[in-house]
CSV table of C-alpha atoms in Angstrom, one decimal:
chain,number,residue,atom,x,y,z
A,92,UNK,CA,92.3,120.6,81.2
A,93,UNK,CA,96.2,119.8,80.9
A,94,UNK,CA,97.3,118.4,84.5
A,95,UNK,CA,99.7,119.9,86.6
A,96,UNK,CA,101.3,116.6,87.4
A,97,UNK,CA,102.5,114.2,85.5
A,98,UNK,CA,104.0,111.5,87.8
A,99,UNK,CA,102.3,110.6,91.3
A,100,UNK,CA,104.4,108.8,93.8
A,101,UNK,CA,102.4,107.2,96.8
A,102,UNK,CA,104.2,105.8,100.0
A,103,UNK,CA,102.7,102.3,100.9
A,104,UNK,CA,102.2,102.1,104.5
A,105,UNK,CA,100.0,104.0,106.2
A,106,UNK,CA,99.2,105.9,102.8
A,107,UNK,CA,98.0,103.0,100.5
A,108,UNK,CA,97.6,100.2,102.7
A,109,UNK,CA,96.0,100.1,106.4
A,110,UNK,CA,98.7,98.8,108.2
A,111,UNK,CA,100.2,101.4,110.9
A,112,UNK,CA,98.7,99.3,113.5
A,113,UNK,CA,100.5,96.1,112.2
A,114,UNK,CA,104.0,97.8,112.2
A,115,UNK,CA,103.4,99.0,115.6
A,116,UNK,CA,102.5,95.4,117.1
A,117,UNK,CA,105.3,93.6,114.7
A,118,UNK,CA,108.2,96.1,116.5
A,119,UNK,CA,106.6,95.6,120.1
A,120,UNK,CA,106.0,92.2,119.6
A,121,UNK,CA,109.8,91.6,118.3
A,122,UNK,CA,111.2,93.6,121.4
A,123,UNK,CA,109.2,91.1,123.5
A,124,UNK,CA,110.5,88.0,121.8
A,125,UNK,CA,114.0,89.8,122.5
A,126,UNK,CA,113.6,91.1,126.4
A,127,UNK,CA,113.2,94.7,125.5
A,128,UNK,CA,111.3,97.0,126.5
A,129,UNK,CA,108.8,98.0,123.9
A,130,UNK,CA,108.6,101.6,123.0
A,131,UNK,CA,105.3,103.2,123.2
A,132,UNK,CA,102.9,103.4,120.4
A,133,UNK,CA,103.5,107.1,119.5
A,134,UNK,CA,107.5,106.6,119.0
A,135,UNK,CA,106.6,103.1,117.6
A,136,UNK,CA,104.4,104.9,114.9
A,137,UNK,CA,107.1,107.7,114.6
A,138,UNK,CA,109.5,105.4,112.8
A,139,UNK,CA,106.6,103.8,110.1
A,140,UNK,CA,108.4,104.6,106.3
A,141,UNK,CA,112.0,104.5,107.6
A,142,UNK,CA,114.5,101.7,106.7
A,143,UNK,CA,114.9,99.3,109.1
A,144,UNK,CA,118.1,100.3,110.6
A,145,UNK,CA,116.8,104.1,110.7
A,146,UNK,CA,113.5,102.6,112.4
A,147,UNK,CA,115.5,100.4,115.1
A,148,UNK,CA,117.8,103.4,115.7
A,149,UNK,CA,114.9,105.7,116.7
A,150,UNK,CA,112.5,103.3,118.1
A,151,UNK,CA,115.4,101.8,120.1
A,152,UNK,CA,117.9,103.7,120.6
A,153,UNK,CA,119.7,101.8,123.5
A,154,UNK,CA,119.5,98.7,121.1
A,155,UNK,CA,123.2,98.3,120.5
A,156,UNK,CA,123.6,97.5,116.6
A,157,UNK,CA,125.3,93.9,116.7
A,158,UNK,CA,121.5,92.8,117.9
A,159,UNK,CA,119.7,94.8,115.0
A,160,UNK,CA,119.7,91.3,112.6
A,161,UNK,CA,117.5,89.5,115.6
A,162,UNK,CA,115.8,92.2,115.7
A,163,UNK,CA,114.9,92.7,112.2
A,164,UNK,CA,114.1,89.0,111.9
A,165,UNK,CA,111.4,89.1,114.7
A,166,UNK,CA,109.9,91.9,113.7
A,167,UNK,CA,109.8,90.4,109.8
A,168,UNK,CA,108.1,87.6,111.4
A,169,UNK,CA,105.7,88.7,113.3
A,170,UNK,CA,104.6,91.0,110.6
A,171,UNK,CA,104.3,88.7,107.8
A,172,UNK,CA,102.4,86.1,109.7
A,173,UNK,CA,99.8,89.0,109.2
A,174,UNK,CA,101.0,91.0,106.1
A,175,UNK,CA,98.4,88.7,104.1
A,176,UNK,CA,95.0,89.9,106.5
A,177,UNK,CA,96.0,93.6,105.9
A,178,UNK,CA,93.9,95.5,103.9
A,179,UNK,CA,93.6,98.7,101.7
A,180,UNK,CA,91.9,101.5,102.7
A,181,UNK,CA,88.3,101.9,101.4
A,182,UNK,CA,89.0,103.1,97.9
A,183,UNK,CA,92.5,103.0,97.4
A,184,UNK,CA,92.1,100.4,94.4
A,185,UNK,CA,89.7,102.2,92.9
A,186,UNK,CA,91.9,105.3,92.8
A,187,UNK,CA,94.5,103.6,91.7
A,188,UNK,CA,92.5,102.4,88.9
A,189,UNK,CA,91.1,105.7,88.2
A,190,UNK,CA,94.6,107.6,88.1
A,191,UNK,CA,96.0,105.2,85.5
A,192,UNK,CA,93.3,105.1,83.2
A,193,UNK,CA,93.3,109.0,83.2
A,194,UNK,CA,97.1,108.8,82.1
A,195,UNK,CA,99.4,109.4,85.1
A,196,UNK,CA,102.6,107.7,85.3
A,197,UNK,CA,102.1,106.0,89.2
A,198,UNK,CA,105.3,104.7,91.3
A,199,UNK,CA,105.5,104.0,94.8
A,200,UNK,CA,108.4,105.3,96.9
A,201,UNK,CA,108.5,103.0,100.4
A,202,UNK,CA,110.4,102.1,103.8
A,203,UNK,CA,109.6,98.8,102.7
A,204,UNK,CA,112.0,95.9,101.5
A,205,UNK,CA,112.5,95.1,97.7
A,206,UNK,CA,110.3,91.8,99.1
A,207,UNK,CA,108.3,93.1,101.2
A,208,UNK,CA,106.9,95.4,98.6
A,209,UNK,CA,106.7,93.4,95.9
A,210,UNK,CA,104.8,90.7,98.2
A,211,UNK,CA,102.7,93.7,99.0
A,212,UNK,CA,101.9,94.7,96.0
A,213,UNK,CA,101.1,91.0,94.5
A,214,UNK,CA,98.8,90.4,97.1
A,215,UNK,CA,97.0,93.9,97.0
A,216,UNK,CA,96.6,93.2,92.7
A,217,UNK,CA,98.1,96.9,92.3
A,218,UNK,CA,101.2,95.7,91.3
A,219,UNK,CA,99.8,96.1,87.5
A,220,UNK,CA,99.2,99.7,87.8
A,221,UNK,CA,102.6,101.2,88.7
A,222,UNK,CA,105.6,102.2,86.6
A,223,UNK,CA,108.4,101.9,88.9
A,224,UNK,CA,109.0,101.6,92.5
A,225,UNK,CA,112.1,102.3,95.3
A,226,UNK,CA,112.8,100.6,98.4
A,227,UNK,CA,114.5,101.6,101.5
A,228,UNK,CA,117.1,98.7,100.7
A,229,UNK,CA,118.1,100.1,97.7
A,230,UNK,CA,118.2,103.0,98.4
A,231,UNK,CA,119.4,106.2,101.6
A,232,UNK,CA,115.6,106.2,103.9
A,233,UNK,CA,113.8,108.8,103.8
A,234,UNK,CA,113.9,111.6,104.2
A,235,UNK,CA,116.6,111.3,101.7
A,236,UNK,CA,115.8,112.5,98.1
A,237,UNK,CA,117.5,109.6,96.6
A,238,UNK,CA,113.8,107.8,95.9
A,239,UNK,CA,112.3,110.5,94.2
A,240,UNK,CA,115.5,111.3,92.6
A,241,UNK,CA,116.1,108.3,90.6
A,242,UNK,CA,112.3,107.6,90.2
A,243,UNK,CA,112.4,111.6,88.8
A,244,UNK,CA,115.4,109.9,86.3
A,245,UNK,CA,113.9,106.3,85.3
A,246,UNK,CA,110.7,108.1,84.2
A,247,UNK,CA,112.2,111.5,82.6
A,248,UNK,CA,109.6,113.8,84.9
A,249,UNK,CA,111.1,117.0,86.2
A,250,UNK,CA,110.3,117.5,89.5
A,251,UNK,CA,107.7,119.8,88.9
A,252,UNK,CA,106.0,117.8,87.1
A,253,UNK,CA,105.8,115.5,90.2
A,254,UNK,CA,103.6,115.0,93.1
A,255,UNK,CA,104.4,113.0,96.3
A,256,UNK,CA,101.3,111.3,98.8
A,257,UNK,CA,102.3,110.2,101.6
A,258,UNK,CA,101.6,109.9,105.4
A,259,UNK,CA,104.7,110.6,107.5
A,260,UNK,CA,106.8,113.8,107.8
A,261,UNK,CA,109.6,111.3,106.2
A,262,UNK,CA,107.7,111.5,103.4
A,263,UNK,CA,107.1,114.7,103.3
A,264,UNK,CA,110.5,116.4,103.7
A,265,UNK,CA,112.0,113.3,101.2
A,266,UNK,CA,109.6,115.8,98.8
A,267,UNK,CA,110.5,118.7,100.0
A,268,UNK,CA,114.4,117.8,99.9
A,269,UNK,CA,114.0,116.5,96.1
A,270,UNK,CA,112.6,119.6,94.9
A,271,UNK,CA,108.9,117.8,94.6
A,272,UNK,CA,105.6,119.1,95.6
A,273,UNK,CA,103.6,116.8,98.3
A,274,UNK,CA,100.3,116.0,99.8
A,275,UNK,CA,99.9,114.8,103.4
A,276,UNK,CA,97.1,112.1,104.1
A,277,UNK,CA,96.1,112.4,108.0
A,278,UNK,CA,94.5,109.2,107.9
A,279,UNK,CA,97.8,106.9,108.6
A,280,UNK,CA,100.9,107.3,111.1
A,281,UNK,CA,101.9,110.6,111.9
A,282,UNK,CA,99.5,113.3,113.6
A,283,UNK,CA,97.8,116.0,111.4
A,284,UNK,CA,100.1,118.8,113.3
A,285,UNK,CA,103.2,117.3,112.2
A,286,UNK,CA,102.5,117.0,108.9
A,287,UNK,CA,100.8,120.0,108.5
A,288,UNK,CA,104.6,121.8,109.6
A,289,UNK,CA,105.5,120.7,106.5
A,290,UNK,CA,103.5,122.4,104.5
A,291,UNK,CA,102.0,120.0,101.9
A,292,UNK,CA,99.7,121.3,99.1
A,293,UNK,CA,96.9,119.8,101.0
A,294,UNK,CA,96.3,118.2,104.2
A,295,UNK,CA,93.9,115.2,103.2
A,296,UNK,CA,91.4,112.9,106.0
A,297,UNK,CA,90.4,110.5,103.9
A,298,UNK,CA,90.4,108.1,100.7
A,299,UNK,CA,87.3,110.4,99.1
A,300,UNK,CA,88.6,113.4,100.2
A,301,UNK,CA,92.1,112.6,98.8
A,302,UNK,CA,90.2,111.0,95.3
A,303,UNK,CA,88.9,114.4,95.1
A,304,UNK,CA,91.6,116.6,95.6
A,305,UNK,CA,93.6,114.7,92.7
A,306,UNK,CA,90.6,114.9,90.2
A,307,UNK,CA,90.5,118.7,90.3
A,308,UNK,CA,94.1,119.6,91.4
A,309,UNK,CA,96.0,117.0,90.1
C-alpha cells in the first residue's frame, strides 16, 4: 500500500521523551533560586514546546525581560543536572526504528535549543534515525510555521505529504498554520480537550496506540 505520508515530524518533549514533569520542576525550581513566585503546574505545563522567551513571557508574565538571561540560566541548570535520568516513553525507540526501516523520512521540530536537542538526541541514540531537525533558537516558536516550513524545503516534501506528532496545541496549530496535517498524543503536556479543539487526525493515549495508528494510516 503506497503511504499517505512521506515525511513525519515529531516534537521531543512531552511527545518523544518523558519529560513534562522535568520542565515543570526546572521553571519552578529556577523562580525559587530567583525569589519568584512559581507559577502553578498547569500554566507551567502550558508553556512546554515554546522558546524560551515565549515560555518566560507566559509562565511569568510580571517577569520584566532584563531578568530573562538569570532566568534562563537557572532553569538550564536545574534541568540538565537531570536531562541525563530522563527517559523515553515505553516504545518510542522501537517506533522510531520501525518508521525508518519502513522508509519515512523522520525530523523533529522542537522548543528545544540547537544544544539541548542535539544533547538529547545523543543521549537517547535516536540521533541516527532522523533527517533533519529545527530548534526554537533558530527559528520563530511555535506556533509559527517557520519549522515545518523550512523542514517542508530542506527535504522537498509538499505539505501534504507531511505529518506532524506532537503533544501541545503549539504543536498543533504550528501544523495547522503550515498547511500540514497533525496527530495529537494525550499522553504528554497539554489536556486531551485542548488538543482535541484542534482537530488533529487522531487523538492518540499512548505509545501502542500511536504505533498503531501510523502502521495503518500513515
Amino acid at each position: 500500500m503506497a503511504k499517505r505520508f512521506e515525511l513525519l515530524v515529531f516534537d521531543w518533549d512531552g511527545t518523544l521523551l518523558d519529560s513534562a514533569g522535568a520542565i515543570v520542576a526546572a521553571i519552578q525550581a529556577a523562580c525559587g533560586d530567583l525569589g519568584l513566585p512559581a507559577p502553578p503546574d498547569e500554566r507551567a505545563r502550558h508553556v512546554i514546546g515554546l522558546g524560551l522567551r515565549d515560555a518566560l513571557a507566559h509562565a511569568l508574565p510580571g517577569l520584566p525581560e532584563e531578568r530573562y538571561p538569570e532566568m534562563v540560566e537557572r532553569y538550564r541548570c536545574h534541568y540538565l543536572s537531570h536531562d541525563h535520568e530522563l527517559q523515553l516513553f515505553d516504545g518510542v525507540e522501537e517506533l522510531i526504528a520501525e518508521l525508518s526501516a519502513a522508509g519515512f523520512l523522520l525530523a523533529v521540530a522542537t522548543g528545544k535549543s540547537r544544544h539541548g536537542l542535539d544533547r538529547a538526541l545523543q543521549l537517547s541514540g535516536l540521533g541516527k534515525y532522523f533527517h533533519a531537525s529545527r530548534c526554537a533558537d533558530e527559528c520563530f516558536s511555535k506556533p509559527h510555521p517557520q519549522m515545518l516550513e523550512e523542514l517542508l524545503e530542506e527535504l522537498a516534501v509538499g505539505p501534504g505529504r507531511a505529518l506532524m506528532i506532537g503533544d501541545t496545541t503549539h504543536d498543533l496549530e504550528m501544523a495547522n498554520n503550515a498547511g500540514v496535517s497533525c496527530v495529537a498524543v494525550a499522553y504528554g503536556a497539554h489536556p486531551a480537550d485542548a488538543l482535541a479543539e484542534q482537530r488533529p487526525l487522531a487523538l492518540i493515549q499512548g505509545l501502542e496506540e500511536l504505533s498503531e495508528w501510523l502502521r495503518t494510516h500513515a
